[in-house]
XYZ file of C-alpha atoms in Angstrom:
425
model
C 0.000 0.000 0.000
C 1.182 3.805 -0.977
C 1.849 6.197 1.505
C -0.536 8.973 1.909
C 0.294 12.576 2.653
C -2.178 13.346 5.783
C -2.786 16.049 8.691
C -4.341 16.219 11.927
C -5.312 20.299 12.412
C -6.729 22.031 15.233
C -7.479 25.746 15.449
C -9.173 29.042 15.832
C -12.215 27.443 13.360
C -13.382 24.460 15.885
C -11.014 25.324 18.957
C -11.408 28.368 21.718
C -8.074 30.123 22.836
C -8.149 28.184 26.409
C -7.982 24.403 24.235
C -5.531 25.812 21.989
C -3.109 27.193 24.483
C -3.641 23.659 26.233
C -2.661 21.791 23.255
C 0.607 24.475 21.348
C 3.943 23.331 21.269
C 6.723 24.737 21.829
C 10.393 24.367 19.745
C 11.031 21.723 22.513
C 7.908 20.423 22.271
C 8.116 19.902 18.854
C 11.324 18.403 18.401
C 10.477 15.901 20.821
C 7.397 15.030 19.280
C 9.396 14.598 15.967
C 11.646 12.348 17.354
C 9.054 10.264 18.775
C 7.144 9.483 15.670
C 10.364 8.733 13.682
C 11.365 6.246 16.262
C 7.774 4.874 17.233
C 6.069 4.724 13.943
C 8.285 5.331 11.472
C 6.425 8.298 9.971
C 8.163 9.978 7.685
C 7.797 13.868 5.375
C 6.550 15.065 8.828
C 5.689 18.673 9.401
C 4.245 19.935 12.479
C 3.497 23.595 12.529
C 1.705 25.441 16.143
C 1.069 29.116 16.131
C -1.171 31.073 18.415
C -4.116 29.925 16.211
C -3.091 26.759 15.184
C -1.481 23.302 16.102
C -1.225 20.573 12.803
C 0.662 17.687 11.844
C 1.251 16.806 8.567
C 2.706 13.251 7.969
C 3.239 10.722 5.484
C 1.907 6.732 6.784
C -0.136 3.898 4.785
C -2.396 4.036 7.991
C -4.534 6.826 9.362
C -2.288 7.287 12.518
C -4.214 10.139 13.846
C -5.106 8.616 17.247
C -1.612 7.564 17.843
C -0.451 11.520 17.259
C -2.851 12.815 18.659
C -2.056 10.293 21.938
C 1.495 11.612 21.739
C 0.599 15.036 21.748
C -0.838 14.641 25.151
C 2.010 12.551 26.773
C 4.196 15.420 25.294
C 1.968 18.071 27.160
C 1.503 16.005 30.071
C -2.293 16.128 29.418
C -4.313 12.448 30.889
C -7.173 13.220 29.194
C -5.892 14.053 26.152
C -9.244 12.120 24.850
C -11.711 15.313 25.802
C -10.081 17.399 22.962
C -10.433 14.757 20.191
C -13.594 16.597 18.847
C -11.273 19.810 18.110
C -9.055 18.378 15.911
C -9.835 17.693 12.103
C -8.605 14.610 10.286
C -7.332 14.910 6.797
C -6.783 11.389 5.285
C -6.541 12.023 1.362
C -3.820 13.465 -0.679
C -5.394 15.824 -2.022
C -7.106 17.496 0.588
C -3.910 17.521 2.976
C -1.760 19.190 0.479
C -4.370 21.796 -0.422
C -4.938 22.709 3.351
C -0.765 22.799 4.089
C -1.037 25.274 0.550
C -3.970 27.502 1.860
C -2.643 27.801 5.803
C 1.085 28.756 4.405
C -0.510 31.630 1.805
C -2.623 33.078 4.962
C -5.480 32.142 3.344
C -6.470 29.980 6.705
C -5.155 32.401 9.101
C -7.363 34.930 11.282
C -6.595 37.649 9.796
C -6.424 37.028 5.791
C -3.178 37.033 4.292
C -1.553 36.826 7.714
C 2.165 37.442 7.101
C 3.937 35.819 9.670
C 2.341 32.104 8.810
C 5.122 31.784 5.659
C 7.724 32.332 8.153
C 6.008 30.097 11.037
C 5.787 27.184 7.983
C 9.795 27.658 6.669
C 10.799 27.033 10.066
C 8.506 24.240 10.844
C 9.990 23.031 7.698
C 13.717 23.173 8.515
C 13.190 21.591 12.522
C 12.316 18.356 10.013
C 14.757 18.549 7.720
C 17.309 18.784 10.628
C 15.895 15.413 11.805
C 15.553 13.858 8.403
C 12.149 13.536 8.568
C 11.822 15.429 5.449
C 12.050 13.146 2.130
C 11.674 13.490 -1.272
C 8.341 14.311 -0.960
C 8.255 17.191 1.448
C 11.186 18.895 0.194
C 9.115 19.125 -3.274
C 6.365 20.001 -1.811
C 7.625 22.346 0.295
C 9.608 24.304 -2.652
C 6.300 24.732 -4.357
C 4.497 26.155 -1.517
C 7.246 28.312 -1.545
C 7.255 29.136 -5.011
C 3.580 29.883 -4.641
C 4.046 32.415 -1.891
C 6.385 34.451 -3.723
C 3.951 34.417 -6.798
C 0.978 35.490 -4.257
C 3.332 38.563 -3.495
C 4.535 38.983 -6.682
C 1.107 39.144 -8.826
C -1.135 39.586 -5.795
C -2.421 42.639 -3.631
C -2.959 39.959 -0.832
C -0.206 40.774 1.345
C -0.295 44.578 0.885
C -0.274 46.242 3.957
C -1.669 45.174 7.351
C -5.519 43.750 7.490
C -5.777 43.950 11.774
C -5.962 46.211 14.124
C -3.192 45.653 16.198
C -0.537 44.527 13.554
C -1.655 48.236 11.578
C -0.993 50.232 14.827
C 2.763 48.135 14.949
C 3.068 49.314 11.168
C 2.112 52.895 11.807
C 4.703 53.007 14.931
C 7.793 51.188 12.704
C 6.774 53.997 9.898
C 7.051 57.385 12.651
C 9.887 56.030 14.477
C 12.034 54.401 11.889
C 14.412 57.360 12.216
C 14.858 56.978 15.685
C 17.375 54.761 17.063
C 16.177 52.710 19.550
C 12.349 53.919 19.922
C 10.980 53.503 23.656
C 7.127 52.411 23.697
C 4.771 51.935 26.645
C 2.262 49.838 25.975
C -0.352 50.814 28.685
C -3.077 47.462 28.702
C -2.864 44.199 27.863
C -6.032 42.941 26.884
C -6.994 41.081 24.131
C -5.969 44.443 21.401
C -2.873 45.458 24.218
C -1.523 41.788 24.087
C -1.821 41.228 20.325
C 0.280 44.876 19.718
C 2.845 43.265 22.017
C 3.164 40.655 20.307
C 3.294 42.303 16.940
C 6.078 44.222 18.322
C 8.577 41.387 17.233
C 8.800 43.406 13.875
C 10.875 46.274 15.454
C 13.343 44.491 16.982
C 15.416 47.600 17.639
C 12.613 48.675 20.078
C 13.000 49.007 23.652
C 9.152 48.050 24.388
C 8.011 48.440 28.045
C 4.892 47.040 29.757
C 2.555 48.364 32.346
C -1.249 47.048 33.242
C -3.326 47.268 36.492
C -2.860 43.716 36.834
C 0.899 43.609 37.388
C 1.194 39.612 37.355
C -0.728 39.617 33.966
C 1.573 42.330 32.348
C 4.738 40.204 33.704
C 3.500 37.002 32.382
C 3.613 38.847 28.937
C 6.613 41.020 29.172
C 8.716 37.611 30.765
C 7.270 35.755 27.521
C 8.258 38.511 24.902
C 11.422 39.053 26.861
C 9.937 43.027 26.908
C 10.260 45.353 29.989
C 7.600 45.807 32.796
C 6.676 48.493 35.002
C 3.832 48.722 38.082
C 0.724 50.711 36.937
C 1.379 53.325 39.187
C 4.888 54.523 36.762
C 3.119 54.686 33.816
C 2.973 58.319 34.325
C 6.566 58.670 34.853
C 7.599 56.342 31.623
C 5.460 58.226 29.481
C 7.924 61.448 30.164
C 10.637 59.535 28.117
C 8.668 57.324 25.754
C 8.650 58.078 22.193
C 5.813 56.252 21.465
C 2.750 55.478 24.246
C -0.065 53.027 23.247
C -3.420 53.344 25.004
C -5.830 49.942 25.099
C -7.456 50.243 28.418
C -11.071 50.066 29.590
C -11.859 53.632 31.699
C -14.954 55.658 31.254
C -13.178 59.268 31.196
C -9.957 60.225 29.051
C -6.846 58.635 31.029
C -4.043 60.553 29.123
C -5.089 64.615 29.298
C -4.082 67.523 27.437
C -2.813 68.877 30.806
C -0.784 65.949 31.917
C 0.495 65.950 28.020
C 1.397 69.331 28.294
C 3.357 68.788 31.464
C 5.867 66.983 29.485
C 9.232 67.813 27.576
C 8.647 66.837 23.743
C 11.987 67.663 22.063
C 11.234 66.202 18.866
C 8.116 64.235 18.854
C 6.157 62.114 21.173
C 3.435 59.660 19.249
C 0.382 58.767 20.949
C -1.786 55.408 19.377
C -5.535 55.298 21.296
C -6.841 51.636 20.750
C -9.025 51.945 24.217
C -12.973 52.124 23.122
C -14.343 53.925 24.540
C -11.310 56.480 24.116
C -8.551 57.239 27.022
C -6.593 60.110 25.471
C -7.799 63.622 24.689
C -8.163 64.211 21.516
C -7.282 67.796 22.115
C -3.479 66.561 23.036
C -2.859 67.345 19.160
C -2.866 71.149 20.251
C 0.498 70.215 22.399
C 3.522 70.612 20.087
C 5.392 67.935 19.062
C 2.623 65.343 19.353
C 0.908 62.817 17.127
C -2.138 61.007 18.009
C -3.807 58.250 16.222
C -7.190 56.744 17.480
C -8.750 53.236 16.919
C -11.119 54.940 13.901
C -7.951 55.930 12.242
C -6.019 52.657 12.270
C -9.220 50.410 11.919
C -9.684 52.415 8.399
C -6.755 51.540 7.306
C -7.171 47.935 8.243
C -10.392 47.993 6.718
C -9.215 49.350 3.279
C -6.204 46.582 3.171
C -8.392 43.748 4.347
C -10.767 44.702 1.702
C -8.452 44.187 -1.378
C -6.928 41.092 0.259
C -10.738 39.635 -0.065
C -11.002 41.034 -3.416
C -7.418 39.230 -4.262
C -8.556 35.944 -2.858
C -9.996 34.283 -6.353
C -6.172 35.107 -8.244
C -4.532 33.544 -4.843
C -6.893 30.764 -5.034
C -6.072 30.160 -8.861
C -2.232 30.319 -8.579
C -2.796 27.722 -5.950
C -4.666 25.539 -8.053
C -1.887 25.815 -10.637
C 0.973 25.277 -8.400
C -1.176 21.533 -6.725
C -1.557 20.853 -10.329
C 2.393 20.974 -11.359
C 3.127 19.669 -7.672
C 0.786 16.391 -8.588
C 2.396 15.801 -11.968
C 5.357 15.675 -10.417
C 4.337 13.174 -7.515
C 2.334 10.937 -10.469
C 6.411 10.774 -12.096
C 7.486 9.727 -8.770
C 5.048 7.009 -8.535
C 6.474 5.193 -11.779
C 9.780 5.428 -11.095
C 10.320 2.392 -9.268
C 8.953 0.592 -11.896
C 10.854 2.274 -14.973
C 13.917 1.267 -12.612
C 13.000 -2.016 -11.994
C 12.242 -2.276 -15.691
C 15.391 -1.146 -17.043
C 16.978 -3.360 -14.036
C 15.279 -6.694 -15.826
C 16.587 -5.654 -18.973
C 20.257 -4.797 -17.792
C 20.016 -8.506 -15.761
C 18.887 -10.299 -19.113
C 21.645 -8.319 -21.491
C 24.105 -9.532 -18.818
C 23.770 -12.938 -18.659
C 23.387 -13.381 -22.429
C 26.412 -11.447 -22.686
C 28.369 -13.191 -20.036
C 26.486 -16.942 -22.041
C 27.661 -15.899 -25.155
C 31.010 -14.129 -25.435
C 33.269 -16.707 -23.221
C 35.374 -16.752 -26.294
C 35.436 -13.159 -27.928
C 38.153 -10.458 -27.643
C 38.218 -7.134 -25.996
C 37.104 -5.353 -29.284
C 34.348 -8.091 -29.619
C 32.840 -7.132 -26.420
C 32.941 -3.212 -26.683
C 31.329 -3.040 -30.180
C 28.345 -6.007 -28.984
C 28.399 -4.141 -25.175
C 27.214 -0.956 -27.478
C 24.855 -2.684 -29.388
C 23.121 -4.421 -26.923
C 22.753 -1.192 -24.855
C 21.489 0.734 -27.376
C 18.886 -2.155 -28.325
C 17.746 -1.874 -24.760
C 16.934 1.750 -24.762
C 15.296 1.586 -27.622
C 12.755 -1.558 -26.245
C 12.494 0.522 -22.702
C 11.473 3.601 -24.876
C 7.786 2.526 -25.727
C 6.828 1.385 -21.909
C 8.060 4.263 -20.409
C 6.278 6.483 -22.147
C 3.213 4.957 -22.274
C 3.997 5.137 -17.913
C 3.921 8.704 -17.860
C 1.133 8.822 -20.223
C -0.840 6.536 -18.271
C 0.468 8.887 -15.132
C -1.067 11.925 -16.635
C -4.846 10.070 -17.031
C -4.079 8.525 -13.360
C -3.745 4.971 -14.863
C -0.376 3.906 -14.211
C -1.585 1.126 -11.283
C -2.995 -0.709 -14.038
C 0.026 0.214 -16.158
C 2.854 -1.111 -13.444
C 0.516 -4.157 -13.200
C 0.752 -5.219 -16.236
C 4.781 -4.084 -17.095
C 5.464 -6.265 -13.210
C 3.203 -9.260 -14.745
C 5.475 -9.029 -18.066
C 8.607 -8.978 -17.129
C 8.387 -10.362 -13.352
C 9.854 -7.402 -11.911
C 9.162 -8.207 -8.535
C 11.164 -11.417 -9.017
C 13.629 -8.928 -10.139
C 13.755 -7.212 -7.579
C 13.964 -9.818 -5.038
C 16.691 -11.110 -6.486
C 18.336 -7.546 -6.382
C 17.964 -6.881 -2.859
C 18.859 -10.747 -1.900
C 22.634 -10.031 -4.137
């Protein structure tokens, strides 16, 4: 029986935060795991790929092996009722619709927010924690590339990945755009709810920030700021660090403005001081824009501009969707080619055995000049006769034939004789 290409997925679709924080892996985690299925089950082209949103496997086996993963998964997380989550997880047992779901999640087209940018990334180095282990064959190197290949043409011809589609990843845009001529920026991130902990997050792309945390649950903001490896500061300093931020971010729940004009004013602004107000309803005056030297930019704003860019990414979706569709068509050809090869080489391996021993029969007596010229012949005849059956192989390949194709070329020539008698020299 052929291997099939299969994946076990849960995520944000059919999974709340609290099951999918239960269930991610870490780089330890999944290493481990890796290791595990190489030396339990011999899976092999294994990818396993957990993001906030998301926790899959992807692995080659002739048997659905889902329950075993899925069993391993919970010994790896220490979880003894690993069972209770079994109705989160989706099973993918066909070819087809494996490889198409690895090909949408790694374009974005699966993530939260459409056209997500930092799944490509997220799915290279799932990809290379494999290959390091060998776990990556054939197969999923080829597939890989081409998923590859099709993310570059999705930027390429595509608007999308054009700009940032959320909230929280457009107000980390905005800031990387004002500050990136200052070395160094300082932000205070004041709030860490669910908007406050996504911008800190998003914060990864400025790594030249010097990002600080503050919250009115201390332990929360700590948990965060220890994670992201980000300063953190008790509520009662925000004040203070606002005096020497360059950039202060607003997401907290308080029914009159938090940041004033007055205290604003009270400040020294030598060259700018940018203020981003994701609280709703707002916590900053909007008449701090009076105060020279600073910028302020309020939920409406940056949900705009998230709103225009998620908009063409929608629009964009039928030319990703088609560019997919072309790449799982070349990416199938290829694997169809790959199914016949065996054959063709066990074919050309019967011929080569029978030109041998007639050879070796037949030319006890002849001389060194003998043998070269009827060596060249007999070569050349056996191209020519594996000619015909190899390309009716592919040909069959292309109409998805070629079982009954390699059935009959095996019942012809015996090749699985051949082969035994290969592997037993």
């Amino acid at each position: 029986m052929q291997n099939k290409f299969r994946a076990i997925s849960l995520s944000y679709k059919n999974a709340p935060v609290e099951i999918r924080e239960v269930i991610a892996l870490d780089e330890g985690s999944i290493h481990s795991l890796l290791v595990k299925l190489k030396e339990f089950f011999s899976i092999t082209d294994t990818l396993i790929l957990s993001t906030c949103n998301r926790t899959e496997v992807y692995y080659s086996h002739d048997l659905d092996m889902s329950a075993e993963i899925i069993k391993l998964i919970g010994l790896e997380k220490g979880l003894t009722n690993v069972v209770d989550y079994l109705e989160y997880f989706t099973l993918l047992n066909e070819d087809q619709e494996a490889i198409k779901h690895l090909f949408k999640v790694s374009v974005g087209l699966e993530a939260q927010v459409v056209g997500d940018m930092q799944i490509a990334n997220q799915v290279k180095r799932a990809y290379q924690a494999s290959a390091d282990l060998d776990m990556a064959g054939p197969f999923l190197h080829r597939l890989m590339h081409t998923i590859f290949y099709t993310n570059k043409r999705v930027v390429q011809e595509t608007a999308f990945r054009d700009g940032a589609a959320s909230v929280s990843y457009a107000a980390v845009e905005l800031i990387e755009e004002i500050t990136s001529n200052t070395y160094q920026p300082r932000v205070l991130l004041i709030g860490v709810g669910e908007i406050g902990e996504d911008v800190a997050k998003n914060m990864v792309h400025i790594p030249e920030a010097k990002v600080t945390i503050t919250n009115r649950t201390f332990e929360k903001a700590k948990v965060l700021a220890d994670e992201l490896g980000f300063e953190v500061i008790p509520f009662e300093q925000c004040f203070e660090a606002m005096k020497s931020a360059d950039v202060v971010v607003s997401s907290i729940m308080k029914s009159e403005p938090f940041i004033t004009k007055e205290l604003v004013k009270s400040m020294e602004i030598p060259s700018y001081k940018l203020f981003v107000d994701l609280s709703v309803p707002r916590s900053i005056e909007t008449t701090i824009e009076d105060v020279p030297g600073v910028l302020l930019y309020n939920v409406d704003n940056i949900r705009s501009k998230a709103t225009e860019t998620l908009e063409r990414r929608l629009a964009s979706i039928p030319d990703v969707e088609k560019i997919i569709e072309e790449n799982i068509e070349e990416f199938f050809n290829w694997k169809k080619e790959m199914m016949v090869s065996p054959t063709i080489n066990k074919l050309k391996n019967a011929l080569e055995q029978i030109r041998q021993e007639e050879m070796a029969r037949f030319l006890k007596n002849a001389n060194d000049k003998e043998i070269a010229i009827i060596d060249k012949v007999t070569k050349s005849m056996m191209q020519k006769i594996l000619k015909v059956p190899v390309v009716q192989l592919r040909a069959a390949c292309q109409r998805d034939d070629a079982d009954n194709m390699i059935s009959i070329l095996s019942d012809l020539f015996d090749l699985e004789k051949v082969s035994d008698k290969k592997n037993e020299a």
